Amino acid sequence: MKVIKNINNNISICIDDNGRELIAFGKGIGFIKPPYEISLSQINRTFYNVKDFDYGILKEIPTEVINVAIRIIDHASVTLDTVFKASTILALADHIHFAIKRKDLHISLDTPMFEDMRQLYPCEVKEANYAFQIINKELKCDLPKSEIPTLALHLINGKSLTEKDVRFDSSQIIDEAIDIIENHFSITIDRNNFNCSRFVTHFDYLIRRCLNNEQITSKNINIYKLTIDKYENVYKVAMKIGRLLRIKLNITLTDEEILYLILHINRLCVREENK
């Protein structure tokens, strides 16, 4: 197998003997400057359909977090008897990495729609509990239990990406929100890449929390004030999107939901601007 590009010391883009491009994981495989041949014995895991991956995000996520995500999805594949898209591992690893950052900012999600999930997806919720334990044990991060529903969502969405929630279709409002972001910052967002998909997932989740009267609540208002001071321009966009939700869905966002929205808008814009 030929390595054609290194993502980091342990992740490389390769070409197999059939000329197919893939991502390979293996300890230390990215130390040598490509191109070069590598033995299959040095590779722990491979992923095809590399168009689903954002290499920039792979660089940001620690290898140990990716390994934990792989372990979780491998276990879920057997337990739930399903096949997950390769991008599910990246999405889960990205979520875990960001959840650890959110914990450091004392921002938690208070089990939105958890009762509905337990009724509709008991197996996925059980698997999410297993994932929660593995994450805290292996990464020594002590995440709050409020992360369990979001872990369950990754398992639900990862195996049924084409299914639509029959109760509500948020796609039109999400499109309008992205239009607001594009117009405010004078940028064009690629709506087919993982970066945008990640924002869509989180924004859809925000909408559903609000519709179920389960908005994020916390007592740490100081973080909110510091964040809007630091990201004043992003805060203006978040308020515009807040007005959109109020007009379209009669939703009034709490300060904590505005904070959550600011963080995800900023992530989306920074990645698009650095392309």
C-alpha positions as a printed Julia matrix, in Angstrom:
275×3 Matrix{Float64}:
   0.0    0.0    0.0
   1.33   3.46  -0.9
   1.13   6.45   1.42
   0.5    9.65  -0.58
  -0.2   12.17   2.21
   0.2   12.27   5.99
  -2.57  13.74   8.16
  -0.57  13.39  11.37
   1.92  10.94  12.85
  -0.67   8.17  13.04
  -3.05   8.86  10.13
  -2.24   8.84   6.4
  -4.01   8.91   3.05
  -3.08   5.86   1.0
  -3.69   4.14  -2.33
  -4.35   0.39  -2.22
  -3.31  -2.19  -4.84
  -6.57  -1.58  -6.74
  -5.93   2.15  -7.02
  -8.57   3.1   -4.45
  -7.93   5.99  -2.05
  -8.37   5.36   1.66
  -7.47   6.66   5.09
  -5.19   4.44   7.16
  -4.66   4.49  10.91
  -1.51   3.04  12.44
   0.97   4.0   15.12
   3.76   6.1   13.62
   2.82   5.53   9.97
   2.94   9.28   9.26
   6.54   9.89  10.34
   8.04   9.38   6.88
   7.66  11.94   4.1
   5.43  10.48   1.32
   5.19   8.91  -1.12
   6.36   5.57   0.25
   5.2    1.97   0.54
   3.86   0.65   3.82
   3.26  -2.88   5.08
  -0.3   -3.9    5.89
   0.97  -5.13   9.26
   1.59  -1.5   10.25
  -2.04  -0.5    9.68
  -4.65  -0.91  12.4
  -7.68   0.41  10.53
  -8.63   1.63   7.06
 -11.53   3.72   5.8
 -12.7    4.1    2.24
 -15.14   6.73   0.88
 -12.63   9.39   1.87
 -14.83  12.13   0.43
 -16.82  11.83   3.66
 -13.84  13.01   5.7
 -12.56  16.49   6.46
  -8.79  16.15   6.74
  -8.48  19.44   8.62
 -10.75  18.13  11.36
  -8.77  14.89  11.51
  -5.65  16.94  12.27
  -7.37  18.66  15.19
  -8.73  15.56  16.93
  -6.25  13.71  19.18
  -5.5   10.16  18.05
  -6.67   8.72  21.37
 -10.1   10.33  20.84
 -10.38   8.82  17.35
  -9.39   5.43  18.73
 -12.12   5.65  21.37
 -14.67   6.57  18.67
 -13.56   3.58  16.6
 -13.95   1.29  19.61
 -17.45   2.64  20.31
 -18.68   2.24  16.73
 -17.12  -1.22  16.42
 -18.94  -2.3   19.57
 -22.21  -0.7   18.42
 -21.95  -2.38  15.02
 -21.99  -5.78  16.72
 -24.46  -4.96  19.48
 -26.96  -3.18  17.23
 -26.28  -5.48  14.26
 -25.88  -2.59  11.85
 -23.33  -1.04   9.52
 -22.32   2.55  10.15
 -20.91   4.93   7.58
 -17.2    5.63   8.04
 -18.04   9.3    8.59
 -19.93   8.33  11.75
 -16.62   7.64  13.46
 -15.3   11.07  12.53
 -18.53  12.77  13.61
 -18.46  10.95  16.93
 -14.77  11.71  17.52
 -15.41  15.36  16.7
 -18.33  15.42  19.14
 -16.28  13.82  21.94
 -13.42  16.28  21.36
 -15.8   19.25  21.47
 -17.68  17.85  24.48
 -14.43  17.86  26.45
 -13.89  21.5   25.48
 -17.46  22.36  26.48
 -16.92  20.73  29.85
 -13.94  23.01  30.42
 -16.24  25.97  29.69
 -18.86  24.55  32.11
 -21.44  24.26  29.31
 -23.62  21.17  29.61
 -26.65  19.83  27.75
 -29.51  18.87  30.03
 -30.74  15.55  28.56
 -32.91  16.98  25.72
 -35.56  14.59  24.4
 -34.03  11.83  26.5
 -37.33  10.27  27.56
 -38.48  10.11  23.94
 -35.19   8.5   22.98
 -35.44   5.89  25.71
 -38.88   4.93  24.45
 -38.09   4.95  20.73
 -34.46   3.8   20.73
 -33.79   1.73  23.89
 -30.95  -0.25  22.32
 -29.14   2.87  21.09
 -29.52   4.56  24.48
 -28.1    1.47  26.19
 -25.18   1.54  23.78
 -24.71   5.27  24.42
 -24.37   4.49  28.13
 -21.62   2.02  27.27
 -19.94   4.66  25.09
 -20.17   7.21  27.91
 -18.37   4.87  30.29
 -15.64   4.09  27.75
 -15.04   7.78  27.0
 -14.65   8.75  30.64
 -12.49   5.73  31.45
 -10.16   5.85  28.45
  -9.87   9.63  28.1
 -10.08  10.39  31.84
 -12.35  13.35  31.14
 -15.31  12.9   33.53
 -18.0   14.14  31.13
 -21.47  14.73  32.62
 -24.27  12.22  32.02
 -26.07  14.86  29.96
 -23.79  13.82  27.07
 -25.47  10.4   26.84
 -28.44  11.59  24.69
 -26.11  13.24  22.17
 -24.05  10.05  21.96
 -27.27   8.15  21.31
 -28.14  10.61  18.53
 -24.87   9.84  16.75
 -25.69   6.13  16.84
 -29.25   6.74  15.63
 -28.27   9.12  12.81
 -25.2    7.15  11.81
 -27.24   4.11  10.83
 -30.27   5.91   9.4
 -28.96   9.01   7.66
 -31.73   9.03   5.06
 -34.61   8.81   7.52
 -36.64  11.97   8.21
 -38.19  12.86  11.51
 -41.91  12.66  10.76
 -42.76  15.17  13.46
 -40.88  18.12  12.04
 -38.67  18.95   9.07
 -36.16  21.64  10.02
 -34.33  21.76   6.67
 -35.91  25.0    5.39
 -35.16  26.94   8.57
 -31.62  25.56   8.66
 -31.11  26.73   5.06
 -32.33  30.2    6.02
 -29.99  30.26   9.03
 -27.02  29.37   6.83
 -28.09  32.11   4.39
 -27.98  34.57   7.31
 -24.45  33.45   8.2
 -23.27  33.7    4.58
 -24.74  37.16   4.07
 -23.42  38.55   7.34
 -19.84  37.35   6.85
 -19.84  37.55   3.01
 -18.73  33.94   2.67
 -19.97  30.93   0.73
 -20.5   27.78   2.77
 -20.12  24.41   1.07
 -23.32  22.72   2.19
 -22.11  19.29   1.15
 -19.01  19.05   3.35
 -18.63  17.67   6.85
 -18.1   21.09   8.41
 -21.54  22.27   7.34
 -23.09  18.89   8.13
 -21.79  19.18  11.68
 -23.38  22.61  12.08
 -26.67  21.35  10.61
 -26.74  18.46  13.1
 -26.19  20.72  16.09
 -28.62  23.4   14.89
 -31.3   20.78  14.2
 -30.71  19.46  17.71
 -31.11  22.98  19.12
 -34.44  23.41  17.32
 -35.78  20.11  18.61
 -34.72  20.91  22.17
 -36.65  24.18  21.96
 -39.74  22.6   20.44
 -39.75  20.11  23.31
 -39.3   22.9   25.9
 -35.93  21.45  26.9
 -33.56  24.34  26.31
 -30.12  24.35  27.91
 -30.07  26.0   31.31
 -27.13  26.79  33.58
 -26.11  29.27  36.25
 -22.82  30.28  34.66
 -23.87  33.59  33.11
 -20.29  34.91  33.32
 -19.22  32.63  30.47
 -22.07  34.0   28.36
 -20.94  37.59  28.93
 -17.29  36.79  28.22
 -18.22  34.92  25.04
 -20.39  37.67  23.53
 -17.64  40.18  24.28
 -15.05  38.0   22.57
 -17.23  37.06  19.59
 -19.31  40.22  19.21
 -19.77  39.81  15.45
 -20.79  36.15  15.79
 -23.18  37.16  18.58
 -24.94  39.53  16.13
 -25.48  36.61  13.74
 -26.74  34.39  16.55
 -29.28  37.07  17.48
 -30.44  37.29  13.83
 -30.94  33.52  13.78
 -32.72  33.83  17.13
 -35.15  36.28  15.54
 -35.67  33.83  12.66
 -36.63  31.09  15.14
 -38.94  33.45  16.99
 -40.76  34.46  13.78
 -40.93  30.99  12.23
 -41.41  28.77  15.27
 -42.32  31.1   18.13
 -39.11  30.06  19.9
 -37.25  32.43  22.21
 -33.72  31.24  22.88
 -32.27  31.33  26.37
 -28.87  32.97  26.91
 -27.37  29.48  27.17
 -28.81  28.46  23.79
 -27.43  31.69  22.28
 -24.04  30.75  23.73
 -24.32  27.25  22.25
 -25.23  28.78  18.89
 -22.32  31.27  19.01
 -19.83  28.45  19.53
 -21.13  26.46  16.56
 -21.44  29.44  14.22
 -17.87  30.38  15.07
 -16.62  26.86  14.37
 -18.42  26.82  11.04
 -17.1   30.22   9.92
 -13.51  29.7   11.05
 -13.29  26.46   9.09
 -14.86  27.98   5.96
 -12.61  31.04   6.09
  -9.45  28.92   6.49
 -10.07  26.77   3.41
